[in-house]
Amino acid sequence: MTDLPRSAVTQFAEVIEVPDVDVRLPEERDEERAVAALVAKHANRRLRNISEVRAFFRTNQTPIFFVGPTAFNLLGVDRWVRNFSFISYYDSWDGYHPRVFSPPEIEHPEFLSGEDINNYLLTHPAVREHIDAHARRTGNRPKIAMVFFDEETERICREQGYDLILPSYQLRNHLDSKITTTRLGNEAGAPSVPNVLTTLTDYDDLQRQSAQAGLGDDLVLQTPYGDSGKTTFFVASREDWNKCAADVVGEQVKVMKRIRNRAVAVEAVNTRHGTVVGPFMTDLTGYPELTPYRGGWCGNDLYPEALTDDQRARAIEHVSRLGDRLRQEGYRGFFEIDVLVDLDTDEVYLGELNPRISGASSMTHVTAGAYADLPLFLLHLLEFLGVDYDLDVAEMNERWRELAAVDVWSQLIMKTSQSQIRHIDAAPATGIYRLTEDGQLEYIRNTLDWHYLEDPAEAFFLRVYGSGGYLFKGADLGILVTKSRMQTEGGELTTRCRQFIEGIHEGYEATPIDAAVQPSNLLAFLK
């Protein structure tokens, strides 16, 4: 039977209903046995350095799945980790990517959140069969990672025999509060922008409390939970207050002095040996060409001048101190921090904490630091795979700090700002694009991810909403990654950035639909 083409062997096994038959070719079985023997030889061995950690992941036998609406956040990690793959709701590659599995659509309740999408995927019969097949082949219990999850996700994983390799929902939800982050930062010696944590009754109460705290009249208000600028309010007048009063009155609120700031994002990993801090990247925020939300995150620029050497050192110290405090709370693994630099005083402040894999992960994992050592998410995996390992955190942090001077990467998180609902008749394909000399964007080729980019005139576009979907206010077009800056020092989009944006929008063909028959399930999820 092994003389037949592999597809024929597989089909024969399915016809005679022998689901556990080993249909691999002999050389594939030999390779798997060799890897298994190597793994067994080094089982329970302490990994002594980065080289041994790399070898461990190159021979990894545990099936690890990243589950989400798209494969965006950890795309490229599969280059480093054997048996790492993706399960996504949207197949951005239309079947081209060999390690992305997107199940056929089946009936489901309306999605109200990213958590709903992930829970739908985990309970989908085709997904369960896909995961079980990998588990049978390797003989190891499957591991699941994702960005957003809830207690229902934890229940599903327990019942289906999956390990959710993330801190608990209860702990993550506790730490996700902006109020909690501010308090823990203060305790750790990582200060936030001057603020007061309080509740408010009306505008006069706000003015009174801000005056007592010396915050002035130009203020920023944040409620404990929220994302992408949707629960951040800028209040400099009674008129501004009236627009947000219903959202803040009677709620716990962080009232901050408004500063002229540079916002930078950084990802870190809490390990048993300490906190490893990744590269810093500036945020793109609130550009109407990219997001309909004022204050909404819409991309990042990673480049050497994002921070001065002194600012970077202070920021690393803040993140490390907060990481140490988070470990006291029982938190381990990946997290993201927003740091704010006051452009008038040069003070460096702790911003928001996102206790999860984040939208900045895509940038973190292609930097020189990642290639000199390994992507930070692999340290997260070590914490959840029961591996004993050594790590010199101070040495690794110093190396990543030095290598911050050699990289330029950017990403745009592209949403639509137009309110009218439109049916997508055609959409640009995922792959490599290039700007022509006259500023037009042309499709070059399909590819798996953005690691092949070299020329600043090139970009990788990962499509989210494709043909047959809908565009609406806040709808996710996709993510565009390139090796050139997208934002000027003056806070404007670069000419090249605008050309990329215009080119992607021109690639969408959409027809307005009657409001009376609009679909109900319109969910934007990119965070």
Short mmCIF file of C-alpha atoms in Angstrom, two decimals:
data_model
loop_
_atom_site.label_atom_id
_atom_site.label_comp_id
_atom_site.label_asym_id
_atom_site.label_seq_id
_atom_site.Cartn_x
_atom_site.Cartn_y
_atom_site.Cartn_z
CA MET A 1 0.00 0.00 0.00
CA THR A 2 2.92 2.34 0.60
CA ASP A 3 3.64 2.37 -3.15
CA LEU A 4 0.46 4.40 -3.67
CA PRO A 5 0.61 8.21 -3.63
CA ARG A 6 0.26 9.54 -0.11
CA SER A 7 -3.17 11.07 -0.80
CA ALA A 8 -4.42 7.66 -1.98
CA VAL A 9 -3.17 6.00 1.19
CA THR A 10 -4.97 8.60 3.27
CA GLN A 11 -8.19 8.18 1.32
CA PHE A 12 -8.00 4.37 1.65
CA ALA A 13 -7.60 4.66 5.42
CA GLU A 14 -10.65 6.90 5.60
CA VAL A 15 -12.75 4.58 3.41
CA ILE A 16 -12.10 1.51 5.56
CA GLU A 17 -12.62 3.62 8.71
CA VAL A 18 -9.29 3.07 10.40
CA PRO A 19 -8.72 6.54 11.88
CA ASP A 20 -5.49 5.68 13.71
CA VAL A 21 -3.66 4.04 10.80
CA ASP A 22 -0.16 5.46 10.27
CA VAL A 23 -0.34 6.69 6.68
CA ARG A 24 3.01 8.43 6.62
CA LEU A 25 5.65 7.39 4.14
CA PRO A 26 8.55 5.28 5.54
CA GLU A 27 11.04 8.17 5.50
CA GLU A 28 8.59 10.31 7.45
CA ARG A 29 8.17 7.63 10.10
CA ASP A 30 11.95 7.24 10.33
CA GLU A 31 12.38 10.98 10.82
CA GLU A 32 9.70 11.06 13.51
CA ARG A 33 11.30 8.12 15.32
CA ALA A 34 14.71 9.80 15.17
CA VAL A 35 13.31 13.00 16.65
CA ALA A 36 11.43 11.05 19.33
CA ALA A 37 14.63 9.20 20.25
CA LEU A 38 16.52 12.48 20.55
CA VAL A 39 13.78 13.96 22.71
CA ALA A 40 13.72 10.86 24.95
CA LYS A 41 17.50 10.99 25.33
CA HIS A 42 17.33 14.55 26.65
CA ALA A 43 14.08 14.16 28.62
CA ASN A 44 14.14 15.96 31.98
CA ARG A 45 17.51 17.45 31.12
CA ARG A 46 18.07 21.02 32.28
CA LEU A 47 18.53 23.41 29.35
CA ARG A 48 21.73 25.29 30.14
CA ASN A 49 21.83 28.03 27.51
CA ILE A 50 20.04 29.60 24.54
CA SER A 51 21.52 27.08 22.10
CA GLU A 52 20.02 24.20 24.04
CA VAL A 53 16.68 26.01 24.28
CA ARG A 54 16.69 26.43 20.50
CA ALA A 55 17.46 22.73 20.01
CA PHE A 56 14.66 21.81 22.39
CA PHE A 57 12.09 23.69 20.30
CA ARG A 58 13.49 22.39 17.00
CA THR A 59 12.69 18.87 18.25
CA ASN A 60 9.52 19.72 20.16
CA GLN A 61 7.03 16.83 20.24
CA THR A 62 4.16 18.64 21.95
CA PRO A 63 1.41 19.92 19.63
CA ILE A 64 0.93 23.64 20.30
CA PHE A 65 -1.89 25.62 18.70
CA PHE A 66 -2.48 29.35 18.54
CA VAL A 67 -6.26 29.84 18.29
CA GLY A 68 -7.83 33.09 17.15
CA PRO A 69 -9.78 35.03 14.57
CA THR A 70 -6.52 35.20 12.56
CA ALA A 71 -2.97 33.90 12.89
CA PHE A 72 -1.66 37.48 13.13
CA ASN A 73 -0.24 37.74 16.65
CA LEU A 74 2.20 34.82 16.61
CA LEU A 75 2.73 34.47 12.88
CA GLY A 76 6.30 33.28 12.28
CA VAL A 77 6.72 31.47 15.62
CA ASP A 78 6.09 28.26 13.67
CA ARG A 79 9.52 28.85 12.08
CA TRP A 80 11.10 28.26 15.47
CA VAL A 81 8.91 25.63 17.12
CA ARG A 82 8.29 22.18 15.69
CA ASN A 83 4.62 21.12 15.93
CA PHE A 84 3.42 24.72 16.37
CA SER A 85 0.47 25.68 14.18
CA PHE A 86 -2.56 27.96 13.92
CA ILE A 87 -6.32 27.51 14.07
CA SER A 88 -8.08 30.61 12.77
CA TYR A 89 -11.63 31.68 11.96
CA TYR A 90 -10.49 33.65 8.91
CA ASP A 91 -8.23 31.89 6.43
CA SER A 92 -6.25 34.87 5.24
CA TRP A 93 -4.30 32.68 2.78
CA ASP A 94 -7.26 30.88 1.16
CA GLY A 95 -5.70 27.52 2.00
CA TYR A 96 -2.12 28.40 0.99
CA HIS A 97 -0.50 28.41 4.46
CA PRO A 98 0.44 24.81 5.43
CA ARG A 99 0.21 25.45 9.17
CA VAL A 100 -3.07 27.41 9.30
CA PHE A 101 -6.27 25.40 9.73
CA SER A 102 -9.59 27.20 9.20
CA PRO A 103 -12.65 24.98 9.66
CA PRO A 104 -15.75 25.25 7.46
CA GLU A 105 -18.42 27.60 8.81
CA ILE A 106 -21.16 25.92 10.87
CA GLU A 107 -24.17 27.38 12.66
CA HIS A 108 -23.27 29.34 15.78
CA PRO A 109 -24.66 32.07 18.05
CA GLU A 110 -23.85 35.66 17.12
CA PHE A 111 -20.26 36.57 17.97
CA LEU A 112 -20.05 39.43 20.46
CA SER A 113 -16.33 39.22 21.23
CA GLY A 114 -13.04 37.62 20.32
CA GLU A 115 -13.65 35.18 23.18
CA ASP A 116 -16.82 34.00 21.44
CA ILE A 117 -14.86 33.28 18.26
CA ASN A 118 -12.21 31.30 20.14
CA ASN A 119 -14.81 29.26 22.03
CA TYR A 120 -16.62 28.53 18.77
CA LEU A 121 -13.36 27.28 17.25
CA LEU A 122 -12.47 25.07 20.22
CA THR A 123 -15.86 23.34 20.11
CA HIS A 124 -16.02 23.01 16.32
CA PRO A 125 -16.06 19.27 15.37
CA ALA A 126 -13.50 19.76 12.60
CA VAL A 127 -11.14 21.61 14.97
CA ARG A 128 -11.46 18.90 17.61
CA GLU A 129 -10.66 16.26 15.00
CA HIS A 130 -7.68 18.34 13.80
CA ILE A 131 -6.25 18.73 17.30
CA ASP A 132 -6.87 15.10 18.23
CA ALA A 133 -5.07 13.91 15.10
CA HIS A 134 -1.97 15.88 16.10
CA ALA A 135 -2.18 14.58 19.67
CA ARG A 136 -2.41 10.96 18.47
CA ARG A 137 0.53 11.39 16.14
CA THR A 138 2.84 12.87 18.79
CA GLY A 139 1.41 11.09 21.82
CA ASN A 140 1.39 14.33 23.79
CA ARG A 141 -1.41 16.37 25.34
CA PRO A 142 -2.16 19.43 23.16
CA LYS A 143 -1.38 22.96 24.35
CA ILE A 144 -3.55 25.96 23.46
CA ALA A 145 -2.55 29.65 23.35
CA MET A 146 -4.69 32.64 22.39
CA VAL A 147 -5.09 36.35 22.99
CA PHE A 148 -8.59 36.57 24.48
CA PHE A 149 -10.27 33.89 26.57
CA ASP A 150 -12.73 33.59 29.43
CA GLU A 151 -13.94 31.08 32.00
CA GLU A 152 -15.91 29.28 29.30
CA THR A 153 -12.66 28.77 27.37
CA GLU A 154 -11.06 27.27 30.46
CA ARG A 155 -14.02 24.91 30.92
CA ILE A 156 -13.89 23.78 27.27
CA CYS A 157 -10.16 23.05 27.47
CA ARG A 158 -10.55 21.06 30.69
CA GLU A 159 -13.37 18.95 29.25
CA GLN A 160 -11.58 18.28 25.95
CA GLY A 161 -8.21 17.46 27.46
CA TYR A 162 -6.34 20.55 26.28
CA ASP A 163 -3.88 22.58 28.35
CA LEU A 164 -4.52 26.34 28.12
CA ILE A 165 -0.96 27.63 28.50
CA LEU A 166 -1.84 31.05 29.86
CA PRO A 167 -2.32 32.56 33.32
CA SER A 168 -5.83 32.00 34.66
CA TYR A 169 -8.71 34.15 33.47
CA GLN A 170 -9.39 35.26 37.04
CA LEU A 171 -5.83 36.53 37.50
CA ARG A 172 -5.64 38.09 34.06
CA ASN A 173 -8.96 39.88 34.50
CA HIS A 174 -7.82 41.24 37.87
CA LEU A 175 -4.60 42.60 36.39
CA ASP A 176 -6.28 43.93 33.24
CA SER A 177 -7.83 46.81 35.19
CA LYS A 178 -6.09 50.14 34.60
CA ILE A 179 -6.80 50.93 38.24
CA THR A 180 -5.02 47.77 39.41
CA THR A 181 -2.06 48.38 37.08
CA THR A 182 -1.58 51.89 38.46
CA ARG A 183 -1.65 50.67 42.06
CA LEU A 184 0.76 47.79 41.44
CA GLY A 185 3.10 50.10 39.54
CA ASN A 186 3.13 52.58 42.37
CA GLU A 187 3.92 49.78 44.84
CA ALA A 188 6.77 48.59 42.59
CA GLY A 189 8.28 52.05 42.09
CA ALA A 190 7.11 52.36 38.46
CA PRO A 191 5.05 55.59 38.50
CA SER A 192 2.20 56.52 36.16
CA VAL A 193 1.41 59.96 34.76
CA PRO A 194 0.25 62.15 37.72
CA ASN A 195 -3.25 60.95 38.51
CA VAL A 196 -5.95 60.30 41.05
CA LEU A 197 -7.97 57.06 41.30
CA THR A 198 -11.50 58.00 42.23
CA THR A 199 -15.21 58.08 41.42
CA LEU A 200 -16.99 61.16 40.04
CA THR A 201 -20.47 62.59 40.40
CA ASP A 202 -20.40 65.53 37.97
CA TYR A 203 -18.12 68.02 36.19
CA ASP A 204 -17.76 70.22 39.27
CA ASP A 205 -16.62 67.19 41.24
CA LEU A 206 -14.04 66.43 38.55
CA GLN A 207 -12.68 69.99 38.66
CA ARG A 208 -12.53 69.94 42.46
CA GLN A 209 -10.65 66.65 42.67
CA SER A 210 -8.23 67.49 39.86
CA ALA A 211 -7.41 70.82 41.51
CA GLN A 212 -6.70 69.09 44.84
CA ALA A 213 -4.38 66.64 43.06
CA GLY A 214 -2.65 69.40 41.05
CA LEU A 215 -3.64 67.89 37.71
CA GLY A 216 -4.83 71.07 36.02
CA ASP A 217 -7.89 71.49 33.76
CA ASP A 218 -6.80 69.46 30.71
CA LEU A 219 -7.44 65.86 31.73
CA VAL A 220 -7.56 62.27 30.52
CA LEU A 221 -10.15 59.94 32.04
CA GLN A 222 -9.97 56.16 31.84
CA THR A 223 -12.34 53.51 33.10
CA PRO A 224 -10.82 50.24 34.39
CA TYR A 225 -11.47 48.07 31.34
CA GLY A 226 -11.49 48.81 27.63
CA ASP A 227 -9.37 48.74 24.50
CA SER A 228 -8.12 50.77 21.55
CA GLY A 229 -9.13 54.15 22.93
CA LYS A 230 -12.82 53.28 23.35
CA THR A 231 -12.78 53.93 27.11
CA THR A 232 -10.27 56.79 27.18
CA PHE A 233 -11.80 60.27 27.30
CA PHE A 234 -10.15 63.67 26.89
CA VAL A 235 -11.83 66.33 29.03
CA ALA A 236 -10.84 70.01 28.93
CA SER A 237 -14.31 71.57 29.18
CA ARG A 238 -17.86 70.95 30.33
CA GLU A 239 -18.75 70.12 26.73
CA ASP A 240 -16.12 67.35 26.71
CA TRP A 241 -17.49 66.10 30.02
CA ASN A 242 -21.02 65.91 28.70
CA LYS A 243 -19.88 63.56 25.92
CA CYS A 244 -18.48 60.98 28.36
CA ALA A 245 -20.45 61.56 31.57
CA ALA A 246 -22.68 58.53 31.07
CA ASP A 247 -19.58 56.31 30.82
CA VAL A 248 -17.72 57.61 33.89
CA VAL A 249 -20.16 58.81 36.54
CA GLY A 250 -20.25 56.40 39.46
CA GLU A 251 -17.49 54.22 37.98
CA GLN A 252 -13.96 53.74 39.20
CA VAL A 253 -11.96 56.20 37.12
CA LYS A 254 -8.31 57.07 36.61
CA VAL A 255 -8.08 60.86 36.19
CA MET A 256 -4.73 61.89 34.69
CA LYS A 257 -3.01 65.12 33.89
CA ARG A 258 -2.87 65.41 30.11
CA ILE A 259 0.73 65.58 28.90
CA ARG A 260 2.41 65.92 25.54
CA ASN A 261 3.72 62.41 25.25
CA ARG A 262 5.33 59.84 23.08
CA ALA A 263 3.64 56.48 23.56
CA VAL A 264 5.85 53.42 23.19
CA ALA A 265 4.87 49.77 23.46
CA VAL A 266 7.04 46.96 24.76
CA GLU A 267 6.46 43.28 25.35
CA ALA A 268 8.06 41.29 28.13
CA VAL A 269 8.03 37.80 29.58
CA ASN A 270 7.82 36.97 33.25
CA THR A 271 10.06 33.94 33.79
CA ARG A 272 11.07 32.12 36.95
CA HIS A 273 14.47 33.84 36.54
CA GLY A 274 13.12 37.39 36.17
CA THR A 275 11.56 39.65 33.54
CA VAL A 276 12.96 39.71 30.00
CA VAL A 277 12.11 42.99 28.24
CA GLY A 278 11.73 43.20 24.48
CA PRO A 279 12.25 46.07 22.00
CA PHE A 280 10.41 49.39 22.29
CA MET A 281 8.23 50.67 19.48
CA THR A 282 6.21 53.85 19.11
CA ASP A 283 2.43 53.66 18.75
CA LEU A 284 0.38 54.95 15.87
CA THR A 285 -2.79 56.25 17.47
CA GLY A 286 -6.05 57.73 16.30
CA TYR A 287 -5.26 58.30 12.61
CA PRO A 288 -8.65 58.53 10.85
CA GLU A 289 -7.12 56.87 7.79
CA LEU A 290 -6.63 53.75 9.93
CA THR A 291 -9.21 53.78 12.74
CA PRO A 292 -12.50 55.50 13.52
CA TYR A 293 -11.62 55.72 17.23
CA ARG A 294 -9.94 58.81 18.66
CA GLY A 295 -7.06 57.49 20.73
CA GLY A 296 -7.43 54.06 19.10
CA TRP A 297 -4.26 52.04 18.50
CA CYS A 298 -3.63 51.52 14.80
CA GLY A 299 -0.01 50.42 14.43
CA ASN A 300 3.59 50.57 15.58
CA ASP A 301 6.96 51.85 14.41
CA LEU A 302 10.01 49.97 15.66
CA TYR A 303 13.22 51.93 15.04
CA PRO A 304 16.44 52.85 16.90
CA GLU A 305 15.40 56.40 17.83
CA ALA A 306 12.08 55.38 19.40
CA LEU A 307 13.74 56.16 22.76
CA THR A 308 17.05 57.68 23.77
CA ASP A 309 19.49 55.40 25.57
CA ASP A 310 18.62 57.02 28.89
CA GLN A 311 14.87 56.81 28.31
CA ARG A 312 15.20 53.18 27.26
CA ALA A 313 17.12 52.33 30.42
CA ARG A 314 14.47 53.96 32.63
CA ALA A 315 11.66 52.27 30.70
CA ILE A 316 13.33 48.86 31.08
CA GLU A 317 13.62 49.51 34.80
CA HIS A 318 9.91 50.37 35.06
CA VAL A 319 8.86 47.26 33.12
CA SER A 320 11.19 45.03 35.14
CA ARG A 321 9.86 46.37 38.43
CA LEU A 322 6.27 45.88 37.36
CA GLY A 323 7.15 42.37 36.16
CA ASP A 324 8.61 41.57 39.57
CA ARG A 325 5.41 42.82 41.21
CA LEU A 326 3.27 40.77 38.81
CA ARG A 327 5.18 37.62 39.79
CA GLN A 328 4.16 38.28 43.38
CA GLU A 329 0.57 38.19 42.14
CA GLY A 330 1.27 34.78 40.56
CA TYR A 331 1.51 36.02 36.97
CA ARG A 332 3.98 34.36 34.60
CA GLY A 333 4.46 34.50 30.87
CA PHE A 334 3.87 37.10 28.19
CA PHE A 335 2.60 40.65 28.76
CA GLU A 336 2.65 44.04 27.04
CA ILE A 337 3.21 47.49 28.55
CA ASP A 338 2.55 50.96 27.18
CA VAL A 339 5.13 53.46 28.35
CA LEU A 340 4.65 57.24 28.09
CA VAL A 341 7.49 59.74 27.70
CA ASP A 342 6.63 63.33 28.69
CA LEU A 343 8.02 65.46 25.85
CA ASP A 344 8.17 68.55 28.09
CA THR A 345 9.86 67.07 31.17
CA ASP A 346 11.51 63.89 29.76
CA GLU A 347 9.88 61.86 32.53
CA VAL A 348 9.16 58.22 31.69
CA TYR A 349 5.88 56.84 33.00
CA LEU A 350 4.18 53.48 33.16
CA GLY A 351 1.08 53.36 30.95
CA GLU A 352 -1.35 50.47 30.45
CA LEU A 353 -0.72 46.80 31.12
CA ASN A 354 -2.06 44.17 28.74
CA PRO A 355 -1.56 40.82 30.53
CA ARG A 356 -1.59 38.76 27.35
CA ILE A 357 -0.09 38.16 23.95
CA SER A 358 -0.63 41.46 22.15
CA GLY A 359 -0.84 43.15 18.78
CA ALA A 360 2.81 44.15 19.13
CA SER A 361 3.98 40.52 19.18
CA SER A 362 4.30 40.48 15.41
CA MET A 363 7.01 43.17 15.64
CA THR A 364 8.80 41.70 18.65
CA HIS A 365 9.39 38.37 16.94
CA VAL A 366 11.18 39.65 13.81
CA THR A 367 13.78 41.84 15.48
CA ALA A 368 17.51 41.32 15.65
CA GLY A 369 17.14 40.42 19.31
CA ALA A 370 14.79 37.58 18.43
CA TYR A 371 17.28 36.20 15.91
CA ALA A 372 20.26 36.68 18.23
CA ASP A 373 18.49 34.77 21.00
CA LEU A 374 14.95 33.55 20.27
CA PRO A 375 11.45 35.04 20.07
CA LEU A 376 10.24 36.04 23.53
CA PHE A 377 7.17 33.83 23.21
CA LEU A 378 9.44 30.79 23.41
CA LEU A 379 10.32 31.85 26.97
CA HIS A 380 6.60 31.93 27.67
CA LEU A 381 6.35 28.37 26.33
CA LEU A 382 9.20 27.21 28.58
CA GLU A 383 7.23 28.41 31.60
CA PHE A 384 4.22 26.29 30.60
CA LEU A 385 5.88 23.16 29.18
CA GLY A 386 7.39 21.97 32.45
CA VAL A 387 10.96 22.49 31.26
CA ASP A 388 13.86 23.13 33.62
CA TYR A 389 16.20 25.76 32.18
CA ASP A 390 18.83 28.35 33.02
CA LEU A 391 18.59 31.97 31.88
CA ASP A 392 20.75 35.00 32.58
CA VAL A 393 18.02 37.66 32.46
CA ALA A 394 20.36 40.63 32.96
CA GLU A 395 22.63 39.49 30.12
CA MET A 396 19.68 38.88 27.78
CA ASN A 397 18.13 42.27 28.57
CA GLU A 398 21.43 43.99 27.87
CA ARG A 399 21.80 42.19 24.56
CA TRP A 400 18.27 43.12 23.47
CA ARG A 401 18.91 46.74 24.52
CA GLU A 402 22.06 46.92 22.38
CA LEU A 403 20.40 45.29 19.37
CA ALA A 404 17.57 47.87 19.45
CA ALA A 405 19.86 50.12 17.41
CA VAL A 406 19.80 48.01 14.23
CA ASP A 407 16.15 47.35 13.35
CA VAL A 408 13.38 49.16 11.48
CA TRP A 409 9.95 47.54 11.23
CA SER A 410 6.42 48.95 11.12
CA GLN A 411 2.87 47.66 11.07
CA LEU A 412 -0.47 49.25 10.28
CA ILE A 413 -3.67 47.90 11.84
CA MET A 414 -6.19 48.88 9.20
CA LYS A 415 -9.86 49.45 10.03
CA THR A 416 -12.53 51.27 8.08
CA SER A 417 -13.91 54.59 9.31
CA GLN A 418 -16.87 54.74 6.93
CA SER A 419 -20.21 54.11 8.66
CA GLN A 420 -22.07 52.81 5.62
CA ILE A 421 -22.32 49.01 5.53
CA ARG A 422 -20.98 47.52 2.30
CA HIS A 423 -20.78 43.98 0.96
CA ILE A 424 -17.23 42.99 -0.07
CA ASP A 425 -17.28 41.85 -3.68
CA ALA A 426 -13.48 41.53 -4.02
CA ALA A 427 -10.56 41.98 -1.62
CA PRO A 428 -6.76 42.14 -1.91
CA ALA A 429 -4.95 38.85 -1.37
CA THR A 430 -2.61 38.14 1.51
CA GLY A 431 1.00 38.41 0.35
CA ILE A 432 3.85 40.69 -0.69
CA TYR A 433 3.09 44.03 -2.35
CA ARG A 434 5.41 46.68 -3.80
CA LEU A 435 5.04 50.40 -4.40
CA THR A 436 5.86 51.39 -7.97
CA GLU A 437 7.78 54.57 -8.81
CA ASP A 438 4.51 56.44 -9.33
CA GLY A 439 3.19 55.37 -5.90
CA GLN A 440 0.84 52.59 -7.02
CA LEU A 441 0.63 49.39 -4.99
CA GLU A 442 1.05 46.17 -6.94
CA TYR A 443 0.71 42.56 -5.80
CA ILE A 444 3.96 40.56 -6.17
CA ARG A 445 3.39 37.08 -4.74
CA ASN A 446 1.80 34.96 -2.04
CA THR A 447 3.94 34.07 0.95
CA LEU A 448 3.55 32.78 4.49
CA ASP A 449 4.52 35.86 6.53
CA TRP A 450 6.53 39.08 6.64
CA HIS A 451 9.94 37.54 7.38
CA TYR A 452 10.89 37.71 3.69
CA LEU A 453 10.63 41.51 3.50
CA GLU A 454 13.85 43.34 2.63
CA ASP A 455 13.02 46.45 0.58
CA PRO A 456 11.30 49.45 2.29
CA ALA A 457 9.07 49.76 -0.79
CA GLU A 458 7.69 46.28 -0.10
CA ALA A 459 4.99 45.35 2.38
CA PHE A 460 3.26 42.20 3.54
CA PHE A 461 -0.53 42.50 3.80
CA LEU A 462 -2.43 39.98 5.92
CA ARG A 463 -6.06 40.23 4.86
CA VAL A 464 -8.79 39.78 7.45
CA TYR A 465 -12.17 40.51 5.86
CA GLY A 466 -12.40 39.06 2.39
CA SER A 467 -14.88 38.55 -0.40
CA GLY A 468 -18.37 37.81 0.91
CA GLY A 469 -17.84 39.74 4.16
CA TYR A 470 -18.90 43.25 5.08
CA LEU A 471 -17.27 46.60 5.66
CA PHE A 472 -18.62 48.83 8.42
CA LYS A 473 -17.34 51.40 10.90
CA GLY A 474 -14.43 49.72 12.68
CA ALA A 475 -14.28 46.69 10.38
CA ASP A 476 -10.88 45.01 10.13
CA LEU A 477 -9.31 45.18 6.68
CA GLY A 478 -6.06 43.62 7.78
CA ILE A 479 -2.49 44.21 8.90
CA LEU A 480 0.25 45.68 6.73
CA VAL A 481 3.87 45.10 7.76
CA THR A 482 6.90 46.78 6.21
CA LYS A 483 10.55 47.60 6.89
CA SER A 484 10.17 51.38 6.80
CA ARG A 485 8.74 53.92 9.21
CA MET A 486 5.10 54.84 8.88
CA GLN A 487 5.07 57.92 11.14
CA THR A 488 7.24 61.03 11.16
CA GLU A 489 8.85 62.57 14.25
CA GLY A 490 6.20 65.28 13.96
CA GLY A 491 3.40 62.76 14.37
CA GLU A 492 2.25 62.61 10.75
CA LEU A 493 1.82 59.60 8.49
CA THR A 494 4.66 59.33 5.98
CA THR A 495 4.03 59.65 2.26
CA ARG A 496 4.87 55.98 1.80
CA CYS A 497 2.43 55.06 4.56
CA ARG A 498 -0.39 56.94 2.85
CA GLN A 499 0.44 55.21 -0.43
CA PHE A 500 0.23 51.80 1.24
CA ILE A 501 -3.12 52.70 2.83
CA GLU A 502 -4.59 54.04 -0.41
CA GLY A 503 -3.38 51.00 -2.34
CA ILE A 504 -5.01 48.52 0.04
CA HIS A 505 -8.29 50.44 0.06
CA GLU A 506 -8.29 50.51 -3.73
CA GLY A 507 -7.98 46.73 -3.69
CA TYR A 508 -11.41 46.42 -2.04
CA GLU A 509 -14.50 46.41 -4.21
CA ALA A 510 -17.64 46.82 -2.14
CA THR A 511 -21.36 47.44 -2.74
CA PRO A 512 -23.54 49.43 -0.28
CA ILE A 513 -26.40 47.36 1.12
CA ASP A 514 -29.89 48.27 2.26
CA ALA A 515 -29.85 49.15 5.96
CA ALA A 516 -33.06 47.15 6.41
CA VAL A 517 -31.29 43.90 5.52
CA GLN A 518 -27.91 44.54 7.09
CA PRO A 519 -26.26 41.58 8.85
CA SER A 520 -26.38 41.60 12.65
CA ASN A 521 -23.00 40.01 13.37
CA LEU A 522 -20.63 42.92 12.69
CA LEU A 523 -17.64 42.37 14.95
CA ALA A 524 -14.29 44.16 14.88
CA PHE A 525 -11.70 42.27 16.91
CA LEU A 526 -8.13 43.40 16.18
CA LYS A 527 -6.73 44.82 19.43
#
